[in-house]
PDB file of C-alpha atoms and ligand atoms in Angstrom:
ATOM      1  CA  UNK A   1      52.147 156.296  59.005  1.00 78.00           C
ATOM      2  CA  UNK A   2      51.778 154.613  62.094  1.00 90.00           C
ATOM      3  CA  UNK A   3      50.030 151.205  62.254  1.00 94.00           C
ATOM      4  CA  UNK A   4      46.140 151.510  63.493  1.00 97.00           C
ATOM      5  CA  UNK A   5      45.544 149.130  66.673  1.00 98.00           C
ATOM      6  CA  UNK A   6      43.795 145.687  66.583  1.00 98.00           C
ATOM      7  CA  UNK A   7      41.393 144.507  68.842  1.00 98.00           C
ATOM      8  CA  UNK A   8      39.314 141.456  69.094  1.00 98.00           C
ATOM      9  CA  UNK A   9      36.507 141.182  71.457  1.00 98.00           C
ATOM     10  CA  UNK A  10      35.573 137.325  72.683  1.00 98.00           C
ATOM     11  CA  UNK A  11      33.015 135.432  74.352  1.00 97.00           C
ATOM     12  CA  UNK A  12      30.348 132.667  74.527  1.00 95.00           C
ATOM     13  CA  UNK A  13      27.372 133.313  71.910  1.00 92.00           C
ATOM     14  CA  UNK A  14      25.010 136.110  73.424  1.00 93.00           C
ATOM     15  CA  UNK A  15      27.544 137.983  75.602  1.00 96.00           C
ATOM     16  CA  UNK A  16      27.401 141.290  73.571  1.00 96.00           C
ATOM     17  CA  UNK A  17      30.024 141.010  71.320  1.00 97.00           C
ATOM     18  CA  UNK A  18      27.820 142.323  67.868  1.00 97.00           C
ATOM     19  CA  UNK A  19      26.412 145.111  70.200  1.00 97.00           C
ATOM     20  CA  UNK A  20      29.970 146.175  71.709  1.00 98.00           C
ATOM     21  CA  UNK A  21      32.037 145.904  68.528  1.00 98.00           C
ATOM     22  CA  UNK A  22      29.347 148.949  66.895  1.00 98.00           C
ATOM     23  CA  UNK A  23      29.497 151.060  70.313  1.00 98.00           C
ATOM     24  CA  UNK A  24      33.186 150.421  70.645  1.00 98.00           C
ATOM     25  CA  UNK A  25      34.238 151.432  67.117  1.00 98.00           C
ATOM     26  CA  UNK A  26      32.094 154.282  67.355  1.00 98.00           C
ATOM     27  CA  UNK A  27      33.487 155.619  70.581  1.00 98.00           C
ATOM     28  CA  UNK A  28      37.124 155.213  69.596  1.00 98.00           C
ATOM     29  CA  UNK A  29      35.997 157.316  66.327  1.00 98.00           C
ATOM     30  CA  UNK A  30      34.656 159.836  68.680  1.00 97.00           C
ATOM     31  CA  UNK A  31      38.371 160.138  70.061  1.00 95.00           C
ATOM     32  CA  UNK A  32      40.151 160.879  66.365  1.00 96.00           C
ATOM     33  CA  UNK A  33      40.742 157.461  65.252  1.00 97.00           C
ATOM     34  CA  UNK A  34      39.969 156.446  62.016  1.00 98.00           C
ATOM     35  CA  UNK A  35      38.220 152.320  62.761  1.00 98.00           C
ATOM     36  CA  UNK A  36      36.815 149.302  60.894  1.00 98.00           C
ATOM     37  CA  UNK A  37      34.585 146.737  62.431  1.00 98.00           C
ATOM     38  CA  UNK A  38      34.673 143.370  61.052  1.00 98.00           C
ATOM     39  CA  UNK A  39      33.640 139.860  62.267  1.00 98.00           C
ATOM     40  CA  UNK A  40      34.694 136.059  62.326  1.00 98.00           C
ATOM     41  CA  UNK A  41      34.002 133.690  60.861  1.00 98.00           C
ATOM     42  CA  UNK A  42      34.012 136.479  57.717  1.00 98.00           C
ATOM     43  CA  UNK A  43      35.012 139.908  57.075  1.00 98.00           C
ATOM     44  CA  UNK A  44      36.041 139.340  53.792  1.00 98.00           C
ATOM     45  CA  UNK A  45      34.479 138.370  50.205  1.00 98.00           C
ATOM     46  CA  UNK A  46      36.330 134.571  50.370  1.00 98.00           C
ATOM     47  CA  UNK A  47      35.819 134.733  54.631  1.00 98.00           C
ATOM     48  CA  UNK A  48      31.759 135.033  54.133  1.00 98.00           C
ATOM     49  CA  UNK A  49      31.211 132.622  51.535  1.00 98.00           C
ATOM     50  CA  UNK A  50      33.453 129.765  54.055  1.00 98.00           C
ATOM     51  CA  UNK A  51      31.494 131.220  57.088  1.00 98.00           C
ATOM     52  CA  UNK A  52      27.971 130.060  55.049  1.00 97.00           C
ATOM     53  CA  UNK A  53      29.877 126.338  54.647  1.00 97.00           C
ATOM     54  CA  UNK A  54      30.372 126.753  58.347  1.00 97.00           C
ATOM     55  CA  UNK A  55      27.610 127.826  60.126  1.00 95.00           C
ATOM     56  CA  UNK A  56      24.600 126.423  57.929  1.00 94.00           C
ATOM     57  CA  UNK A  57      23.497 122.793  57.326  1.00 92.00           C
ATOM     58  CA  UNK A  58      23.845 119.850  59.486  1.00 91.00           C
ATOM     59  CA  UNK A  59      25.685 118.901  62.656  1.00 88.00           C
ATOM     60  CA  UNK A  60      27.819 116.480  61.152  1.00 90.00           C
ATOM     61  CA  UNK A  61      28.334 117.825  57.816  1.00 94.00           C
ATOM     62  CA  UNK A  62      31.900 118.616  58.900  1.00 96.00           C
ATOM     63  CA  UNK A  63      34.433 116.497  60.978  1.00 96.00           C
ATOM     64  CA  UNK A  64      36.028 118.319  63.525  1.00 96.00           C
ATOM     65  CA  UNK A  65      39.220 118.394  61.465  1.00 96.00           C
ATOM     66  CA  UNK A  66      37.585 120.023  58.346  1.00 97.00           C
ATOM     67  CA  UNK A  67      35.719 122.355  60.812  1.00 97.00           C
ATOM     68  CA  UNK A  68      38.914 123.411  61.851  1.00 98.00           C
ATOM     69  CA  UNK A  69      40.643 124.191  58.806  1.00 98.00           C
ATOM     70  CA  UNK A  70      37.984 125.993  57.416  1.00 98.00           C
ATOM     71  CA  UNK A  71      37.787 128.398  60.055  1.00 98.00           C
ATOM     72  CA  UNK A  72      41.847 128.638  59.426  1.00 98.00           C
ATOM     73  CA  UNK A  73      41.282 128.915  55.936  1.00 98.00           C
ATOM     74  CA  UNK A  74      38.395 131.632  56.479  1.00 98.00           C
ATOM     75  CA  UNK A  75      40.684 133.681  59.242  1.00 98.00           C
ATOM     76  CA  UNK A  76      43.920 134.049  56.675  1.00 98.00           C
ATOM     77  CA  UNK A  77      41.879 135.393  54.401  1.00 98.00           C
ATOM     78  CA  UNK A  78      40.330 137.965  56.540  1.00 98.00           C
ATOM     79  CA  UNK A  79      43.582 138.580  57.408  1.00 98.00           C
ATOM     80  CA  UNK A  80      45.216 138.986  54.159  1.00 98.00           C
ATOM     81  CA  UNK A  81      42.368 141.198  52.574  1.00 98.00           C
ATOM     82  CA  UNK A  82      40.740 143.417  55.120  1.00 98.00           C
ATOM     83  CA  UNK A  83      42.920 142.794  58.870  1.00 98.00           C
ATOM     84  CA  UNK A  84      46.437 143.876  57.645  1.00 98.00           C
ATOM     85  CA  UNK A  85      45.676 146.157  55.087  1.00 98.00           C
ATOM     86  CA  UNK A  86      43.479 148.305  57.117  1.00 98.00           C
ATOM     87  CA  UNK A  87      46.044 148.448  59.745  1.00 98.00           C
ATOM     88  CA  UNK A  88      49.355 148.955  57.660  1.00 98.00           C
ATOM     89  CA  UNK A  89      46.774 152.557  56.532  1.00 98.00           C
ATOM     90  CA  UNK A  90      46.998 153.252  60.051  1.00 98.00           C
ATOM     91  CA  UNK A  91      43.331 151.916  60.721  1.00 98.00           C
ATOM     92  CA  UNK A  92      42.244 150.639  64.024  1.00 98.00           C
ATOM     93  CA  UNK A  93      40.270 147.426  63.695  1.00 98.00           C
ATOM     94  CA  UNK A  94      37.820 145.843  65.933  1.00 98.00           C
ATOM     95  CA  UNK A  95      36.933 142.165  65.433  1.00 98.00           C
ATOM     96  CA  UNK A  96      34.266 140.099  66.665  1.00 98.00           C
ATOM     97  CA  UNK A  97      35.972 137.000  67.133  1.00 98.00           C
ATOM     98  CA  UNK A  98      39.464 136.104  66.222  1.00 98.00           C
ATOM     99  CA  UNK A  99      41.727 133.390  66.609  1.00 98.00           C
ATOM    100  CA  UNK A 100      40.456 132.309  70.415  1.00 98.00           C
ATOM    101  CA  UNK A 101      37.307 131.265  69.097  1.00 98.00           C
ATOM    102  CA  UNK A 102      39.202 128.818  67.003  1.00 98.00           C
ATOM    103  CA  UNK A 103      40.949 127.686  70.523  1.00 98.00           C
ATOM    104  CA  UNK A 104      37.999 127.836  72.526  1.00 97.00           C
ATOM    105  CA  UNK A 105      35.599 125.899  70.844  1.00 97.00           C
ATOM    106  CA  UNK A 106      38.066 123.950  68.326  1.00 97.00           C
ATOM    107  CA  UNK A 107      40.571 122.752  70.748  1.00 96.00           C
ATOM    108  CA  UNK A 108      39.970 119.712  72.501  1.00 88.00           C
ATOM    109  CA  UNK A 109      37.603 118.711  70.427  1.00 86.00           C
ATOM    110  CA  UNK A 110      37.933 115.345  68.051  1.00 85.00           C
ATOM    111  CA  UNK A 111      41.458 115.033  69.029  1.00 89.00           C
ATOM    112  CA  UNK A 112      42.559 118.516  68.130  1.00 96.00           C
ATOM    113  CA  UNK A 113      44.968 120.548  70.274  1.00 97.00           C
ATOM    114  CA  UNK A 114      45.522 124.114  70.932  1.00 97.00           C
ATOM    115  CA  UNK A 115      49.323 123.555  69.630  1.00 97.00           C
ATOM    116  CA  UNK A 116      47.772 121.734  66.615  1.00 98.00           C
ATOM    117  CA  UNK A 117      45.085 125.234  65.970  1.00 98.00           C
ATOM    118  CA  UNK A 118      48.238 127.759  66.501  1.00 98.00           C
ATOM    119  CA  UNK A 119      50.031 126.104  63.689  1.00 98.00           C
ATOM    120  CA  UNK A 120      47.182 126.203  61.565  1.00 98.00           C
ATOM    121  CA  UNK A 121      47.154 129.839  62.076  1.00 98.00           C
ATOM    122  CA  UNK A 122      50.861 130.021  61.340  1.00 98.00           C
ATOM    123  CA  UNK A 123      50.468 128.488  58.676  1.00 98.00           C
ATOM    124  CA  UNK A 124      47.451 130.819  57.338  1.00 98.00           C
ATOM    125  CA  UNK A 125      47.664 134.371  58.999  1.00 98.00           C
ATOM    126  CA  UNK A 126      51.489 134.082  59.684  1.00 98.00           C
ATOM    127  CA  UNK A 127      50.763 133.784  63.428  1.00 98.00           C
ATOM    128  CA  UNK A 128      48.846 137.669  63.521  1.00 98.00           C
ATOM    129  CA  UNK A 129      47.481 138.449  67.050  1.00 98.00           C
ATOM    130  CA  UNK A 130      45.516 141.395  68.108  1.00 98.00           C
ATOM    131  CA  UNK A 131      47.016 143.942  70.340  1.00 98.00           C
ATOM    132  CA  UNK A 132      44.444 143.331  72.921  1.00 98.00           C
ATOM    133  CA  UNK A 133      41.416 140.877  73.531  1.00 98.00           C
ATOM    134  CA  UNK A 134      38.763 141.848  75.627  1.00 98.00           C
ATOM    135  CA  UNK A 135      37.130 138.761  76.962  1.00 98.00           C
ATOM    136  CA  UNK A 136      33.404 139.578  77.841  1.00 98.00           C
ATOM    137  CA  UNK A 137      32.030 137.454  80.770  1.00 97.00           C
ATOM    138  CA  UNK A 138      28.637 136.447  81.474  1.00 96.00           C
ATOM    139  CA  UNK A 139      26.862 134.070  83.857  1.00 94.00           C
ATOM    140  CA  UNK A 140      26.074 131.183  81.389  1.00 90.00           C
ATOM    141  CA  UNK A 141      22.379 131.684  82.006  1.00 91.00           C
ATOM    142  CA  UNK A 142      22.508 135.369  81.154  1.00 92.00           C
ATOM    143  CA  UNK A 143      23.640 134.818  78.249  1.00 91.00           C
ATOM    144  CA  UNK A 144      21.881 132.120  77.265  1.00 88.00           C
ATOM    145  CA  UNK A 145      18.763 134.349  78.093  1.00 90.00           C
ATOM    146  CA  UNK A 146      19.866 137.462  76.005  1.00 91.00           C
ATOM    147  CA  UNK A 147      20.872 134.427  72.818  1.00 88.00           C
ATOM    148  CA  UNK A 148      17.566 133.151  73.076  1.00 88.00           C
ATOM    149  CA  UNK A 149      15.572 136.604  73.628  1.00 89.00           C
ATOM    150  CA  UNK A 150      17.262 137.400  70.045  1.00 88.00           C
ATOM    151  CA  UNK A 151      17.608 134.340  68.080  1.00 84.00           C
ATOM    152  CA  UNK A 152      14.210 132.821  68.864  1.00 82.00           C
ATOM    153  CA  UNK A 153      15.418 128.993  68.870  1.00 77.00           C
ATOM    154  CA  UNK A 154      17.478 129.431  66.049  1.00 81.00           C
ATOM    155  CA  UNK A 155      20.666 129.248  66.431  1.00 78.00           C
ATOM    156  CA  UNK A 156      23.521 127.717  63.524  1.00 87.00           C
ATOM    157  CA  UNK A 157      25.283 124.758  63.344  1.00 90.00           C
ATOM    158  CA  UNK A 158      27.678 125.632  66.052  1.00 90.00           C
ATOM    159  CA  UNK A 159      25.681 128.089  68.168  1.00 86.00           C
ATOM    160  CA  UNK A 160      23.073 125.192  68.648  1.00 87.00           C
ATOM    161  CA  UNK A 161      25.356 122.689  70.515  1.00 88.00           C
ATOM    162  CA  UNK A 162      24.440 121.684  73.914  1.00 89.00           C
ATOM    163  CA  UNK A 163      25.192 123.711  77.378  1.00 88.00           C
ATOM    164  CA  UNK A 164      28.145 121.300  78.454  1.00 91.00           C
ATOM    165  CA  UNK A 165      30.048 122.189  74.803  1.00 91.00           C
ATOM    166  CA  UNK A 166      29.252 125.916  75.184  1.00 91.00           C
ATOM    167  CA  UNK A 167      30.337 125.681  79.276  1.00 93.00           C
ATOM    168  CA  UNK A 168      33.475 123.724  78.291  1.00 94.00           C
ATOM    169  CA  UNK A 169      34.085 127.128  75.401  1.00 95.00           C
ATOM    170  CA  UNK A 170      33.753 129.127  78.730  1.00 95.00           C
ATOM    171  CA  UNK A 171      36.056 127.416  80.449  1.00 95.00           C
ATOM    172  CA  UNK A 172      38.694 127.315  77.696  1.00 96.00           C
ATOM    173  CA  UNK A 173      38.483 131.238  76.977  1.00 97.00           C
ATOM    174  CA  UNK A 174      38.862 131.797  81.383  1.00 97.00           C
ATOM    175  CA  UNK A 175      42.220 129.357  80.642  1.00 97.00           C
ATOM    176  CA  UNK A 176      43.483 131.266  77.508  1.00 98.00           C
ATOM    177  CA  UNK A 177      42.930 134.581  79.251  1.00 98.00           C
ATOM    178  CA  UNK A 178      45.414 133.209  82.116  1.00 98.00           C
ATOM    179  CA  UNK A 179      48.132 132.569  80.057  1.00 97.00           C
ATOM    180  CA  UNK A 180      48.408 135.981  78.271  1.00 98.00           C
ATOM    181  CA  UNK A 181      47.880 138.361  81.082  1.00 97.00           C
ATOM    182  CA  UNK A 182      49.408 141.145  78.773  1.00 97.00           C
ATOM    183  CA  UNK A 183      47.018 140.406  75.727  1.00 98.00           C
ATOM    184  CA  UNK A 184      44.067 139.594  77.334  1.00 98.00           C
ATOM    185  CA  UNK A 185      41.131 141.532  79.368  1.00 98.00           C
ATOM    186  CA  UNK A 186      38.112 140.056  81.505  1.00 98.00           C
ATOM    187  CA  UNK A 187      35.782 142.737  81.236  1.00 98.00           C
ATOM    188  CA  UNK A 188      32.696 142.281  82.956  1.00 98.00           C
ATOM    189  CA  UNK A 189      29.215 142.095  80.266  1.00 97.00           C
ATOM    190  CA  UNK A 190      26.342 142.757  83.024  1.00 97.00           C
ATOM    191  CA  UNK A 191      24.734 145.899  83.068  1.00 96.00           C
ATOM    192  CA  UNK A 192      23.341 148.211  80.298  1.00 96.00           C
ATOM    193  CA  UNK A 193      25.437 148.439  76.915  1.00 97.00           C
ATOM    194  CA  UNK A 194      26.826 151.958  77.481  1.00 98.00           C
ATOM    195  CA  UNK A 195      28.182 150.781  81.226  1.00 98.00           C
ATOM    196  CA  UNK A 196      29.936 147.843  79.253  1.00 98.00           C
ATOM    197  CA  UNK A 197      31.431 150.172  76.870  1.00 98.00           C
ATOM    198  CA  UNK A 198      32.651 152.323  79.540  1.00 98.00           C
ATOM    199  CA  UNK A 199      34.356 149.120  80.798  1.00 98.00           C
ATOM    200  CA  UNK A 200      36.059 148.269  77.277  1.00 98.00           C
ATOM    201  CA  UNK A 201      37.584 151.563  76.506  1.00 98.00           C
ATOM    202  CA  UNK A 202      38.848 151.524  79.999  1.00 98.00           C
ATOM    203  CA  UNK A 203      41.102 148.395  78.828  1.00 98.00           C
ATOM    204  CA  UNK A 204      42.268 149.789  76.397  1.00 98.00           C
ATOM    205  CA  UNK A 205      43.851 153.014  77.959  1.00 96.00           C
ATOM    206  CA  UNK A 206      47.071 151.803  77.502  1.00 95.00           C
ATOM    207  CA  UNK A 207      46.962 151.750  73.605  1.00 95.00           C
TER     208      UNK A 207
HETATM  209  N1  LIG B 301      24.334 145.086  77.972  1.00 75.45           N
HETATM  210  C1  LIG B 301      23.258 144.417  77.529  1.00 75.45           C
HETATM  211  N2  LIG B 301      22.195 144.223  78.331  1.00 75.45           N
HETATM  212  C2  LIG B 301      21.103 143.526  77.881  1.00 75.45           C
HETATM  213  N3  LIG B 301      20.978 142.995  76.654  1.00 75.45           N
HETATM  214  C3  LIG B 301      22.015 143.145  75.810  1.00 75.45           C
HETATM  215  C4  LIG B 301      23.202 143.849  76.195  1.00 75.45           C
HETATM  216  N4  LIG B 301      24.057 143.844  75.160  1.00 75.45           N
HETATM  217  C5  LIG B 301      23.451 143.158  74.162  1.00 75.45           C
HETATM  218  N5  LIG B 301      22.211 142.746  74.548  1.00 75.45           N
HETATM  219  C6  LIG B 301      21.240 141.976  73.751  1.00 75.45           C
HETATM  220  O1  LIG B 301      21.583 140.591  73.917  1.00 75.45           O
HETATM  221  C7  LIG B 301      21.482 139.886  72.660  1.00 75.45           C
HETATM  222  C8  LIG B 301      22.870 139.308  72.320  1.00 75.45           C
HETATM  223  O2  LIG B 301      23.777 140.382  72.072  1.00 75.45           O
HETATM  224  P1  LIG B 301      24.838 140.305  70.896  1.00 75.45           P
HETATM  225  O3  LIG B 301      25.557 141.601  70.860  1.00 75.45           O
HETATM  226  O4  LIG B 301      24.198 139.829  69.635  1.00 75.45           O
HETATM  227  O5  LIG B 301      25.822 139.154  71.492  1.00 75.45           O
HETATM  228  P2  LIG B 301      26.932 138.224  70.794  1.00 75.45           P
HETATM  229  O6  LIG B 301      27.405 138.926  69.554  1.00 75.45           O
HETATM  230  O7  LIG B 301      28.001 138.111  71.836  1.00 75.45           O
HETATM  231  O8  LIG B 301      26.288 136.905  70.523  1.00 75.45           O
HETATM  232  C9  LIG B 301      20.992 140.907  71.636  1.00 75.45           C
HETATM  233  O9  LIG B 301      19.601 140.768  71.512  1.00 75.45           O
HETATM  234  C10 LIG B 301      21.369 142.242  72.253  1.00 75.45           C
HETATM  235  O10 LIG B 301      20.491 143.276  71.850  1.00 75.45           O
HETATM  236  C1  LIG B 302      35.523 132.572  64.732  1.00 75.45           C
HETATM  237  C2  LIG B 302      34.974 131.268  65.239  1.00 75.45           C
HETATM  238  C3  LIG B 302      33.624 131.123  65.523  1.00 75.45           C
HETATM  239  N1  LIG B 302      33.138 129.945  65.978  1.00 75.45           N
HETATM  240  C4  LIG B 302      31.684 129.804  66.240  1.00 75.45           C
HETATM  241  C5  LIG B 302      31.166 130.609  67.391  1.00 75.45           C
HETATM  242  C6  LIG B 302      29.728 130.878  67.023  1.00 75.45           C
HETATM  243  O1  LIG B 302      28.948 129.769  67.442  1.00 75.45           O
HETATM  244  C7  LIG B 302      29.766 130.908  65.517  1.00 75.45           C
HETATM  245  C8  LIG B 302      29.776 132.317  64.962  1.00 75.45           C
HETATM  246  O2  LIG B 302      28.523 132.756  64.988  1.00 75.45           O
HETATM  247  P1  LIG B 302      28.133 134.276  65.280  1.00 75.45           P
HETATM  248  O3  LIG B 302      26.687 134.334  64.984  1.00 75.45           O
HETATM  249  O4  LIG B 302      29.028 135.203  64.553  1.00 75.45           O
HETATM  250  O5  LIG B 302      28.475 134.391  66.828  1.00 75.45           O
HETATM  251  P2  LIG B 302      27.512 134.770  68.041  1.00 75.45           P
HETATM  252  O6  LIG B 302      26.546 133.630  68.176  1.00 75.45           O
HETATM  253  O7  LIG B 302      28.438 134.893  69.212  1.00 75.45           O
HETATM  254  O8  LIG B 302      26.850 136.085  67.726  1.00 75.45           O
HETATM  255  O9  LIG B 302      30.972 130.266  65.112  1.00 75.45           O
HETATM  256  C9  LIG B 302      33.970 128.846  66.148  1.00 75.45           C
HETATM  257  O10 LIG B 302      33.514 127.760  66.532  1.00 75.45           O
HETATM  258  N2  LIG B 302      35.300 128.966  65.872  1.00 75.45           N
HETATM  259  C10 LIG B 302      35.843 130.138  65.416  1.00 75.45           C
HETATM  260  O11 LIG B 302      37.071 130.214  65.160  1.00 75.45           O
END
């Protein structure tokens, strides 16, 4: 049995991901293959109950340390229970959100490196990438208008940190992106949903 494909989609909060991961998945069933969608932080019994700890209560409930390894600790299991099994059956699995989220808006902050966040996930997920991530991109105001057309002010613990954290995410996915040409795709988010899935199945041709 061959092993299925995995692909993570990324991005700032209200870029599409949710609403490309359901169209994506269903289009690649559409061409034969057999495809779970899953999410981060979660996708797993022991991955939902840490993304609760994570994404509810107050801002400082966590320091940025603790933050991190929770979102390590959340990932390996995702990994262990529903990521690798699914693709050792020859499954294809599409992610919203993987390990660059944990880079993006982790690194850098309260001391913590990128080096630092890649060990962590050595450590848990024995260093697992996806095959390809397709980086949807947004004007920051865009997005910010489709986040706040569906959350109506309420956003979580992380969600609801201020434009300069969220444009300094933005920058740090663009920088990630540049140093793994091969594993990484910029994939343009404006325009109706079915345009932007056009554009995600297009980079992933090569798989
Ligand atoms: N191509 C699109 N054009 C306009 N609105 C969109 C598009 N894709 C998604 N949306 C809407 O924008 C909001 C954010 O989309 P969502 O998929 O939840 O983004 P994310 O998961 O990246 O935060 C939702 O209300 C969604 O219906
Ligand atoms: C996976 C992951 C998510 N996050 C953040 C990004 C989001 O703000 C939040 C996940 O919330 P979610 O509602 O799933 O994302 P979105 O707002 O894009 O629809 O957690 C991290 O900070 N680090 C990570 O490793």
């Amino acid at each position: 049995m061959a092993r299925g494909r995995f692909i993570a989609l990324e991005g700032g909060e209200g870029v599409g991901k949710s609403t490309q991961v359901r169209a994506l998945a269903a289009a690649l069933r559409g061409r034969g293959h057999d495809v779970i969608e899953t999410r981060e932080p979660g996708g797993s019994e022991g991955a939902e109950a840490i993304r609760r700890l994570l994404l509810e209560g107050s801002a400082d409930r966590w320091t940025p340390g603790a933050e991190a390894l929770l979102f390590a600790a959340a990932r390996a299991d995702h990994v262990a229970k529903t990521i690798r099994p699914a693709l050792e059956a020859g499954r294809w699995v599409v992610t919203d959100r993987f390990l660059d989220s944990s880079l993006a808006y982790q690194g850098g902050t309260g001391g913590i490196s990128i080096g630092q966040l890649r060990q962590l996930h050595q450590v848990g997920s024995d260093g697992l990438l996806p095959d390809r991530t397709l980086l949807l991109t947004l004007p920051a105001e865009e997005a910010a208008r489709r986040a706040e057309a569906r959350d109506r002010g309420a956003s979580d613990r992380i969600g609801g940190r201020d434009a300069g954290y969220h444009a300094k995410v933005a920058e740090g996915f663009a920088s990630l992106a540049a140093g793994e040409p091969e594993r990484f795709r910029l994939v343009d988010a404006l325009g109706d949903a079915a345009t932007v899935t056009g554009r995600l199945l297009a980079a992933l041709e090569d798989l």
